[in-house]
XYZ file of C-alpha atoms in Angstrom:
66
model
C 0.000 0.000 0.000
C 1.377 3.683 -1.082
C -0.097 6.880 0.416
C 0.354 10.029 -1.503
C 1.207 13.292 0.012
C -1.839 15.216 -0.415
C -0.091 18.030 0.324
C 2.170 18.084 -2.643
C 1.883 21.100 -4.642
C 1.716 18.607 -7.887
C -1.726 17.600 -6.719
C -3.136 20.616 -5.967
C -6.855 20.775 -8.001
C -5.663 17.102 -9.427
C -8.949 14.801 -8.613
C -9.808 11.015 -9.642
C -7.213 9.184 -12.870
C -4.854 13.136 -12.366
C -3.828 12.246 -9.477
C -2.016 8.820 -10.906
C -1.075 11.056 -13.626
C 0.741 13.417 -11.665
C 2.197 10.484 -9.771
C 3.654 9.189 -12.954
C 4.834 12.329 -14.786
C 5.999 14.293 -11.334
C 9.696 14.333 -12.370
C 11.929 14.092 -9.082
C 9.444 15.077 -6.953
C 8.643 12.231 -4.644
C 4.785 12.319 -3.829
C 4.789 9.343 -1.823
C 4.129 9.948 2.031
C 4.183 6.637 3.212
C 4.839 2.755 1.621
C 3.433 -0.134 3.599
C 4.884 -3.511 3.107
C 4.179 -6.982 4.626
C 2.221 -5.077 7.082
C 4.733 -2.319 8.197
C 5.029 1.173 7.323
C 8.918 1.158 5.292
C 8.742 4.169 4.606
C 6.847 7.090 6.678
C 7.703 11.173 5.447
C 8.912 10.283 1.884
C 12.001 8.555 3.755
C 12.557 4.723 4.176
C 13.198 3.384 7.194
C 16.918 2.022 5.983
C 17.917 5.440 4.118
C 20.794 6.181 6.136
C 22.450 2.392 5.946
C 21.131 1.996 2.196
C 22.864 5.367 1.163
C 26.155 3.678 3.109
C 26.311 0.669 1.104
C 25.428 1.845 -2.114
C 28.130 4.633 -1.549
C 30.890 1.799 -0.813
C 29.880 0.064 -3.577
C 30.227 2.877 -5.981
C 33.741 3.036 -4.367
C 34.780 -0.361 -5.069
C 33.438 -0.227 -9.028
C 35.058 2.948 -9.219
């Protein structure tokens, strides 16, 4: 399950099939608030719960190809 950010000035006036479409076509603007998996919230604010070691390893491993 995905919850948008309703606050999200891409979905301002945006109502019914517009607001996938702004979803899809948003560009790097993240409009997802919140992503429930397997029962727990993974990501609450736009941020996954793992950012922080995520952005670690994928940092190290950018080192090592490099």
């Amino acid at each position: 399950m995905l919850e948008l950010d309703h606050r999200h000035i891409s979905l301002e006036g945006r109502t019914g099939d517009e607001i996938l479409d702004s979803l899809v076509f948003a560009g790097n603007q993240s409009l997802i608030a919140r992503v429930m998996a397997g029962g727990e919230w993974v990501v609450e604010n736009g941020r996954h719960r793992h950012a922080e070691a995520l952005e670690t390893a994928y940092r190290k491993a950018m080192r090592e190809l490099h």
